[in-house]
């Protein structure tokens, strides 16, 4: 088959800081998906993009080309507007879990395609697999059925959705090109636009535990994604939110499901509840829904919990089965009395990962009961000997490396000391 271009001319153009034309981008994404462009050639192009960037037109066209590599989903047959939320990931970030059923309880349809964790950030699907029998992989027909019956579905993206992204993502992971903003934005937005949602709210994390640790880069990524959504006709908003400290009081799969159930029962940690309600209001507003019952009330009165239980059951999950618990636990106690000043999200995330809550490579089996419970957060007063953290794992040998990861990860100072923390919501960006 005669190809319009040679991969090496595309690589050279981006290496030399030239813009790629629409036709060059269409061909590149298609040729890589078909196997015409070899991995080593695409690796060179990805590195050139990381170093030299892309303008808005190039990013938009790259995103469109990735969408065109697969199918587009359609929810026109639903009797209510669709809205989805995407988080760029963090430590203890279980917000999707209470949020999807909450927004459904307030009148929207939430087709939530989620992912698995890699490294120190947890994955929504891994957390849900702590529930006995729950299934992540649904066909498009099954997804529609759950959405019609429950108003919300949380599942894995099918193989037909942006297959170019799947191939590119795996390559970025092993070539040090994950951080390129054009590639992150097009990866996230190609899947979200192909998913067919009418409105989208993005939760872009920043701080030590986020993979965009610098707030300036997080804001740039958020703006880029909002622009892509707008160009594609999807109502898109972004909130840049704090991930300097873990969200909530747990990091780990079954532990976070337990915390989710507390939130859906009208309790749970204040930061998780606050961010869940803020995002729920954004999603409902983006979808043009004025709910009869506001999100705070729907969390308190059991409406959101009813949708959760129905949704879990519709995906094969047993709501009454006990959640997995780890075989071993270890407590870390305060060495002095005073105020907890810091609790570093990245260090807690790496420690939870080392305990077995995360995977080092795709396909690894997780210890679903492992992770970390946090008994105090920055600003809390603590006493000498009080338990600050409880570490959970199935293999006691893992404690040593987890404790090493936590070194310098928290500090206690005088009761008068100031806490230096990012605000929960740093910036809001609307298209």
Short mmCIF file of C-alpha atoms in Angstrom, two decimals:
data_model
loop_
_atom_site.label_atom_id
_atom_site.label_comp_id
_atom_site.label_asym_id
_atom_site.label_seq_id
_atom_site.Cartn_x
_atom_site.Cartn_y
_atom_site.Cartn_z
CA UNK A 1 0.00 0.00 0.00
CA UNK A 2 1.40 3.42 -0.97
CA UNK A 3 1.59 5.69 2.07
CA UNK A 4 1.16 9.47 1.75
CA UNK A 5 4.07 10.19 4.07
CA UNK A 6 7.14 8.57 5.57
CA UNK A 7 7.27 8.47 9.39
CA UNK A 8 10.77 9.95 9.39
CA UNK A 9 9.61 13.18 7.67
CA UNK A 10 6.91 13.69 10.32
CA UNK A 11 9.43 13.06 13.13
CA UNK A 12 11.94 15.46 11.55
CA UNK A 13 9.31 18.19 11.16
CA UNK A 14 8.38 18.11 14.84
CA UNK A 15 12.03 17.72 15.87
CA UNK A 16 12.76 20.96 13.99
CA UNK A 17 9.79 22.73 15.67
CA UNK A 18 7.51 22.88 12.62
CA UNK A 19 3.72 22.60 12.86
CA UNK A 20 2.22 19.37 11.56
CA UNK A 21 -0.60 19.82 9.03
CA UNK A 22 -4.07 18.32 9.60
CA UNK A 23 -3.36 15.72 6.93
CA UNK A 24 0.00 14.77 8.46
CA UNK A 25 -1.64 14.29 11.87
CA UNK A 26 -4.53 12.21 10.44
CA UNK A 27 -2.07 9.98 8.62
CA UNK A 28 0.27 9.61 11.63
CA UNK A 29 -2.40 8.46 14.09
CA UNK A 30 -4.01 6.15 11.53
CA UNK A 31 -0.67 4.69 10.34
CA UNK A 32 0.43 4.00 13.92
CA UNK A 33 -2.90 2.30 14.73
CA UNK A 34 -2.49 0.14 11.58
CA UNK A 35 1.11 -0.78 12.50
CA UNK A 36 2.72 1.10 9.58
CA UNK A 37 4.63 3.36 11.98
CA UNK A 38 6.87 1.32 14.29
CA UNK A 39 6.97 1.86 18.07
CA UNK A 40 10.52 3.23 17.94
CA UNK A 41 9.45 5.83 15.35
CA UNK A 42 6.37 6.86 17.34
CA UNK A 43 8.56 7.06 20.48
CA UNK A 44 10.79 9.58 18.70
CA UNK A 45 7.76 11.63 17.64
CA UNK A 46 6.27 11.59 21.16
CA UNK A 47 9.58 12.87 22.58
CA UNK A 48 9.66 15.63 19.93
CA UNK A 49 6.09 16.61 20.95
CA UNK A 50 7.08 16.61 24.65
CA UNK A 51 10.08 18.87 23.95
CA UNK A 52 8.61 21.18 21.29
CA UNK A 53 4.88 21.17 22.04
CA UNK A 54 1.85 21.53 19.78
CA UNK A 55 -0.47 24.47 19.20
CA UNK A 56 -4.25 24.31 19.83
CA UNK A 57 -5.05 23.38 16.23
CA UNK A 58 -2.56 20.49 16.27
CA UNK A 59 -3.83 19.20 19.64
CA UNK A 60 -7.44 19.42 18.46
CA UNK A 61 -6.70 17.55 15.23
CA UNK A 62 -4.63 14.90 17.07
CA UNK A 63 -7.61 14.38 19.42
CA UNK A 64 -10.04 14.08 16.48
CA UNK A 65 -7.76 11.56 14.78
CA UNK A 66 -7.70 9.43 17.93
CA UNK A 67 -11.51 9.57 18.19
CA UNK A 68 -11.78 8.57 14.51
CA UNK A 69 -9.63 5.47 15.18
CA UNK A 70 -12.66 3.82 16.85
CA UNK A 71 -16.38 4.06 17.57
CA UNK A 72 -18.42 6.89 19.04
CA UNK A 73 -21.09 6.14 21.61
CA UNK A 74 -24.52 7.73 21.54
CA UNK A 75 -26.97 8.26 24.40
CA UNK A 76 -29.74 10.06 22.46
CA UNK A 77 -32.24 7.37 23.46
CA UNK A 78 -32.01 8.30 27.15
CA UNK A 79 -34.75 10.44 28.65
CA UNK A 80 -32.33 12.73 30.51
CA UNK A 81 -29.13 14.69 29.78
CA UNK A 82 -25.76 12.96 30.13
CA UNK A 83 -22.83 14.35 32.11
CA UNK A 84 -19.52 12.79 33.10
CA UNK A 85 -16.59 13.74 35.30
CA UNK A 86 -12.91 12.93 34.87
CA UNK A 87 -10.20 13.26 37.49
CA UNK A 88 -6.51 13.29 36.59
CA UNK A 89 -5.94 11.14 39.68
CA UNK A 90 -4.44 11.39 43.10
CA UNK A 91 -4.07 9.73 46.49
CA UNK A 92 -7.30 8.83 48.28
CA UNK A 93 -9.28 10.28 45.36
CA UNK A 94 -12.45 8.21 45.62
CA UNK A 95 -14.73 11.09 44.54
CA UNK A 96 -16.11 9.33 41.43
CA UNK A 97 -17.58 6.60 43.65
CA UNK A 98 -20.10 8.70 45.63
CA UNK A 99 -20.38 11.36 42.89
CA UNK A 100 -21.81 9.25 40.02
CA UNK A 101 -24.80 7.89 42.01
CA UNK A 102 -25.33 11.30 43.66
CA UNK A 103 -25.61 13.14 40.32
CA UNK A 104 -27.89 10.37 39.00
CA UNK A 105 -30.11 10.76 42.09
CA UNK A 106 -30.44 14.47 41.21
CA UNK A 107 -31.70 13.77 37.67
CA UNK A 108 -28.75 13.31 35.26
CA UNK A 109 -27.50 10.20 33.46
CA UNK A 110 -23.83 9.52 34.29
CA UNK A 111 -21.96 7.24 31.83
CA UNK A 112 -18.69 7.05 33.78
CA UNK A 113 -15.87 5.29 31.93
CA UNK A 114 -13.07 4.81 34.44
CA UNK A 115 -9.58 3.38 34.56
CA UNK A 116 -7.20 1.32 36.64
CA UNK A 117 -4.48 2.60 38.91
CA UNK A 118 -0.84 2.63 37.92
CA UNK A 119 1.90 3.59 40.35
CA UNK A 120 0.94 5.70 43.38
CA UNK A 121 -2.53 6.82 42.15
CA UNK A 122 -5.48 4.49 42.65
CA UNK A 123 -7.91 3.38 39.94
CA UNK A 124 -11.70 3.56 40.31
CA UNK A 125 -12.21 0.11 38.73
CA UNK A 126 -9.71 -1.51 41.12
CA UNK A 127 -11.55 -0.02 44.08
CA UNK A 128 -14.91 -1.31 42.85
CA UNK A 129 -13.46 -4.80 42.31
CA UNK A 130 -13.16 -4.98 46.12
CA UNK A 131 -16.92 -5.65 46.00
CA UNK A 132 -17.62 -9.34 45.52
CA UNK A 133 -18.95 -10.16 42.03
CA UNK A 134 -18.77 -6.60 40.64
CA UNK A 135 -17.92 -6.49 36.91
CA UNK A 136 -15.92 -3.71 35.23
CA UNK A 137 -16.28 -4.90 31.64
CA UNK A 138 -19.69 -4.29 30.08
CA UNK A 139 -20.77 -4.35 26.44
CA UNK A 140 -22.31 -1.14 25.06
CA UNK A 141 -25.78 -2.72 25.36
CA UNK A 142 -25.16 -3.72 28.99
CA UNK A 143 -23.85 -0.23 29.74
CA UNK A 144 -26.99 1.33 28.27
CA UNK A 145 -29.22 -1.04 30.27
CA UNK A 146 -27.52 -0.14 33.59
CA UNK A 147 -27.70 3.55 32.70
CA UNK A 148 -31.43 3.30 31.88
CA UNK A 149 -32.21 1.35 35.06
CA UNK A 150 -29.96 3.17 37.55
CA UNK A 151 -29.08 6.55 36.05
CA UNK A 152 -25.35 5.86 36.51
CA UNK A 153 -22.82 3.28 35.38
CA UNK A 154 -19.12 3.04 36.23
CA UNK A 155 -17.22 0.68 33.94
CA UNK A 156 -14.15 0.15 31.75
CA UNK A 157 -13.91 1.71 28.31
CA UNK A 158 -14.50 -0.89 25.60
CA UNK A 159 -11.75 -1.82 23.14
CA UNK A 160 -13.60 0.03 20.37
CA UNK A 161 -13.22 3.44 22.02
CA UNK A 162 -10.18 5.42 20.78
CA UNK A 163 -7.95 2.34 20.19
CA UNK A 164 -5.13 4.68 19.06
CA UNK A 165 -5.05 6.10 22.59
CA UNK A 166 -4.68 2.66 24.16
CA UNK A 167 -1.65 1.94 22.00
CA UNK A 168 -0.13 5.40 22.51
CA UNK A 169 -0.72 5.40 26.27
CA UNK A 170 1.24 2.17 26.74
CA UNK A 171 4.11 3.62 24.69
CA UNK A 172 4.14 6.94 26.58
CA UNK A 173 4.36 5.03 29.84
CA UNK A 174 7.67 3.36 28.89
CA UNK A 175 9.28 6.27 27.01
CA UNK A 176 9.15 9.06 29.61
CA UNK A 177 6.58 11.07 27.64
CA UNK A 178 3.57 10.82 29.97
CA UNK A 179 3.95 14.46 31.13
CA UNK A 180 3.48 16.12 27.69
CA UNK A 181 0.40 18.36 28.04
CA UNK A 182 -0.74 17.92 24.37
CA UNK A 183 -0.58 14.13 24.83
CA UNK A 184 -2.33 14.09 28.23
CA UNK A 185 -5.10 16.40 27.00
CA UNK A 186 -5.71 14.47 23.77
CA UNK A 187 -5.61 11.12 25.59
CA UNK A 188 -8.25 12.12 28.15
CA UNK A 189 -10.47 14.10 25.81
CA UNK A 190 -10.46 11.60 22.91
CA UNK A 191 -12.01 8.97 25.22
CA UNK A 192 -14.43 11.41 26.84
CA UNK A 193 -15.67 12.88 23.53
CA UNK A 194 -15.96 9.38 21.95
CA UNK A 195 -17.96 8.32 25.03
CA UNK A 196 -20.73 10.63 23.76
CA UNK A 197 -21.47 12.57 26.94
CA UNK A 198 -23.28 15.91 26.51
CA UNK A 199 -21.39 17.67 29.32
CA UNK A 200 -18.11 17.05 31.10
CA UNK A 201 -16.55 18.33 34.31
CA UNK A 202 -12.79 17.85 34.71
CA UNK A 203 -11.12 17.62 38.12
CA UNK A 204 -7.47 18.48 37.46
CA UNK A 205 -5.36 17.69 40.52
CA UNK A 206 -2.25 19.58 41.56
CA UNK A 207 0.21 19.29 44.46
CA UNK A 208 2.76 16.65 45.44
CA UNK A 209 0.41 13.67 45.00
CA UNK A 210 -0.81 14.70 41.54
CA UNK A 211 0.99 14.03 38.37
CA UNK A 212 0.78 17.75 37.54
CA UNK A 213 2.45 18.86 40.77
CA UNK A 214 2.92 22.49 39.62
CA UNK A 215 -0.37 24.48 39.75
CA UNK A 216 0.66 26.51 36.65
CA UNK A 217 0.96 23.32 34.56
CA UNK A 218 -2.32 22.01 35.99
CA UNK A 219 -4.11 25.21 34.93
CA UNK A 220 -2.57 24.98 31.43
CA UNK A 221 -3.72 21.34 31.11
CA UNK A 222 -7.22 22.27 32.35
CA UNK A 223 -7.50 25.14 29.81
CA UNK A 224 -6.27 22.90 26.98
CA UNK A 225 -8.87 20.21 27.78
CA UNK A 226 -11.73 22.71 28.17
CA UNK A 227 -10.81 24.14 24.76
CA UNK A 228 -10.84 20.64 23.20
CA UNK A 229 -14.25 19.90 24.70
CA UNK A 230 -15.67 23.20 23.47
CA UNK A 231 -14.37 22.60 19.91
CA UNK A 232 -16.06 19.17 19.96
CA UNK A 233 -19.41 20.61 21.08
CA UNK A 234 -19.26 19.16 24.61
CA UNK A 235 -20.12 21.59 27.45
CA UNK A 236 -16.84 21.40 29.40
CA UNK A 237 -15.71 22.89 32.71
CA UNK A 238 -12.59 22.26 34.76
CA UNK A 239 -11.75 22.70 38.42
CA UNK A 240 -8.10 22.67 39.48
CA UNK A 241 -8.14 21.08 42.94
CA UNK A 242 -5.66 20.31 45.73
CA UNK A 243 -3.67 17.08 45.96
CA UNK A 244 -0.90 18.21 48.33
CA UNK A 245 -2.58 16.18 51.09
CA UNK A 246 -4.46 12.88 50.45
CA UNK A 247 -8.23 13.19 50.04
CA UNK A 248 -10.24 11.74 52.89
CA UNK A 249 -8.79 9.39 55.46
CA UNK A 250 -8.00 6.28 53.41
CA UNK A 251 -5.77 5.28 50.48
CA UNK A 252 -6.31 1.74 49.21
CA UNK A 253 -9.02 -0.15 47.37
CA UNK A 254 -11.42 -1.74 49.88
CA UNK A 255 -10.56 0.97 52.44
CA UNK A 256 -11.79 3.63 50.00
CA UNK A 257 -15.01 1.70 49.28
CA UNK A 258 -15.65 1.66 53.02
CA UNK A 259 -15.15 5.45 53.15
CA UNK A 260 -17.45 5.88 50.12
CA UNK A 261 -20.20 4.02 51.96
CA UNK A 262 -19.73 6.39 54.93
CA UNK A 263 -20.16 9.40 52.60
CA UNK A 264 -23.26 7.85 50.97
CA UNK A 265 -24.65 7.25 54.47
CA UNK A 266 -24.49 10.98 55.19
CA UNK A 267 -21.13 10.94 57.03
CA UNK A 268 -17.52 10.59 55.90
CA UNK A 269 -14.56 13.00 55.89
CA UNK A 270 -15.45 16.67 55.33
CA UNK A 271 -13.05 17.22 52.40
CA UNK A 272 -14.49 14.25 50.46
CA UNK A 273 -18.06 15.42 51.09
CA UNK A 274 -17.22 19.04 50.18
CA UNK A 275 -15.52 18.19 46.87
CA UNK A 276 -18.24 15.64 45.97
CA UNK A 277 -20.95 18.28 46.45
CA UNK A 278 -18.99 21.00 44.57
CA UNK A 279 -18.47 18.68 41.59
CA UNK A 280 -22.10 17.46 41.70
CA UNK A 281 -23.35 21.05 41.47
CA UNK A 282 -20.95 21.76 38.55
CA UNK A 283 -22.11 18.61 36.71
CA UNK A 284 -25.80 19.37 37.15
CA UNK A 285 -25.29 22.97 36.04
CA UNK A 286 -23.24 21.89 32.98
CA UNK A 287 -26.03 19.44 32.05
CA UNK A 288 -28.64 22.18 32.43
CA UNK A 289 -30.45 20.41 35.28
CA UNK A 290 -32.12 22.25 38.15
CA UNK A 291 -32.56 19.39 40.63
CA UNK A 292 -35.69 19.07 42.77
CA UNK A 293 -33.44 17.84 45.59
CA UNK A 294 -30.00 19.45 45.97
CA UNK A 295 -26.89 17.19 46.20
CA UNK A 296 -26.27 17.84 49.91
CA UNK A 297 -29.79 16.66 50.76
CA UNK A 298 -29.54 13.66 48.40
CA UNK A 299 -26.39 12.51 50.28
CA UNK A 300 -28.08 12.95 53.66
CA UNK A 301 -31.48 11.38 52.91
CA UNK A 302 -30.26 8.14 51.29
CA UNK A 303 -31.24 8.93 47.66
CA UNK A 304 -27.61 8.66 46.47
CA UNK A 305 -27.09 5.44 48.45
CA UNK A 306 -30.19 3.91 46.80
CA UNK A 307 -28.71 4.59 43.33
CA UNK A 308 -25.31 3.19 44.44
CA UNK A 309 -26.80 -0.09 45.67
CA UNK A 310 -28.89 -0.48 42.53
CA UNK A 311 -25.89 0.28 40.28
CA UNK A 312 -23.57 -2.14 42.13
CA UNK A 313 -26.19 -4.90 41.93
CA UNK A 314 -26.84 -4.24 38.22
CA UNK A 315 -23.11 -4.86 37.59
CA UNK A 316 -23.09 -8.16 39.49
CA UNK A 317 -21.90 -6.84 42.83
CA UNK A 318 -23.06 -8.15 46.20
CA UNK A 319 -23.89 -5.15 48.40
CA UNK A 320 -24.02 -7.33 51.50
CA UNK A 321 -20.71 -9.18 51.09
CA UNK A 322 -17.96 -8.16 53.53
CA UNK A 323 -15.15 -6.10 51.99
CA UNK A 324 -11.65 -7.63 51.87
CA UNK A 325 -9.41 -6.86 54.86
CA UNK A 326 -5.63 -7.21 54.98
CA UNK A 327 -4.04 -9.92 57.14
CA UNK A 328 -1.45 -7.66 58.79
CA UNK A 329 -1.52 -4.15 60.20
CA UNK A 330 0.97 -1.75 61.75
CA UNK A 331 0.43 1.55 63.53
CA UNK A 332 2.60 4.65 63.21
CA UNK A 333 2.36 6.84 66.29
CA UNK A 334 3.08 10.51 66.94
CA UNK A 335 6.53 11.04 68.46
CA UNK A 336 5.47 14.34 70.10
CA UNK A 337 2.37 16.37 70.93
CA UNK A 338 1.32 19.41 68.90
CA UNK A 339 -0.33 20.20 65.59
CA UNK A 340 -0.01 17.98 62.50
CA UNK A 341 1.45 20.44 59.97
CA UNK A 342 1.99 18.31 56.87
CA UNK A 343 0.93 14.97 55.39
CA UNK A 344 2.52 14.52 51.98
CA UNK A 345 0.15 12.97 49.42
CA UNK A 346 2.93 11.55 47.23
CA UNK A 347 4.67 9.80 50.13
CA UNK A 348 1.39 8.32 51.42
CA UNK A 349 0.55 7.17 47.87
CA UNK A 350 3.92 5.48 47.37
CA UNK A 351 3.65 3.78 50.78
CA UNK A 352 0.14 2.46 49.97
CA UNK A 353 1.47 1.20 46.62
CA UNK A 354 4.34 -0.62 48.37
CA UNK A 355 1.85 -2.23 50.75
CA UNK A 356 0.14 -3.84 47.72
CA UNK A 357 -2.62 -1.31 46.93
CA UNK A 358 -1.09 -0.34 43.56
CA UNK A 359 0.67 -2.05 40.66
CA UNK A 360 4.13 -1.53 39.21
CA UNK A 361 3.13 -2.75 35.75
CA UNK A 362 -0.15 -3.30 33.90
CA UNK A 363 -1.92 -6.55 34.76
CA UNK A 364 -0.41 -7.05 38.22
CA UNK A 365 -2.75 -8.49 40.87
CA UNK A 366 -3.55 -6.15 43.76
CA UNK A 367 -4.04 -6.83 47.46
CA UNK A 368 -7.51 -5.33 47.72
CA UNK A 369 -7.46 -4.97 51.51
CA UNK A 370 -4.10 -3.20 51.69
CA UNK A 371 -3.47 0.53 52.05
CA UNK A 372 -3.30 3.28 54.65
CA UNK A 373 -5.77 4.78 57.11
CA UNK A 374 -5.03 8.35 58.20
CA UNK A 375 -6.29 9.16 61.69
CA UNK A 376 -5.28 12.84 61.58
CA UNK A 377 -5.01 15.48 58.85
CA UNK A 378 -2.98 18.73 58.76
CA UNK A 379 -4.43 21.20 61.26
CA UNK A 380 -5.47 18.51 63.76
CA UNK A 381 -4.01 18.52 67.26
CA UNK A 382 -2.26 15.26 68.17
CA UNK A 383 -0.81 13.81 71.39
CA UNK A 384 2.44 11.92 71.79
CA UNK A 385 1.80 8.19 71.30
CA UNK A 386 -1.46 8.77 69.37
CA UNK A 387 -1.87 6.63 66.23
CA UNK A 388 -1.39 8.80 63.12
CA UNK A 389 -1.48 6.11 60.43
CA UNK A 390 -2.47 2.45 60.23
CA UNK A 391 -0.76 0.47 57.47
CA UNK A 392 -2.56 -2.59 56.04
CA UNK A 393 -1.04 -5.41 53.97
CA UNK A 394 -1.23 -9.18 53.47
CA UNK A 395 2.56 -9.56 53.71
CA UNK A 396 4.32 -8.18 56.81
CA UNK A 397 7.60 -8.04 54.84
CA UNK A 398 6.16 -5.05 52.93
CA UNK A 399 6.03 -2.81 56.02
CA UNK A 400 9.76 -1.90 55.92
CA UNK A 401 9.66 -0.31 52.46
CA UNK A 402 6.32 1.37 53.15
CA UNK A 403 7.73 3.00 56.31
CA UNK A 404 10.79 4.12 54.30
CA UNK A 405 8.45 5.78 51.77
CA UNK A 406 6.76 7.71 54.60
CA UNK A 407 10.04 9.17 55.89
CA UNK A 408 9.61 12.96 56.07
CA UNK A 409 6.04 12.53 54.88
CA UNK A 410 4.45 14.20 57.92
CA UNK A 411 5.49 16.73 60.53
CA UNK A 412 4.24 17.88 63.93
CA UNK A 413 4.84 21.42 65.19
CA UNK A 414 3.62 23.85 67.83
CA UNK A 415 -0.11 24.40 68.28
CA UNK A 416 0.33 28.01 67.10
CA UNK A 417 2.12 27.06 63.84
CA UNK A 418 0.51 28.07 60.54
CA UNK A 419 -0.61 25.39 58.10
CA UNK A 420 0.59 25.96 54.55
CA UNK A 421 -1.98 24.17 52.37
CA UNK A 422 -3.45 24.62 48.93
CA UNK A 423 -7.15 25.64 48.91
CA UNK A 424 -9.44 22.73 47.96
CA UNK A 425 -10.46 24.48 44.71
CA UNK A 426 -7.63 26.54 43.21
CA UNK A 427 -9.18 27.66 39.94
CA UNK A 428 -12.35 27.16 37.88
CA UNK A 429 -12.18 27.24 34.09
CA UNK A 430 -15.24 27.40 31.85
CA UNK A 431 -15.29 27.13 28.07
#
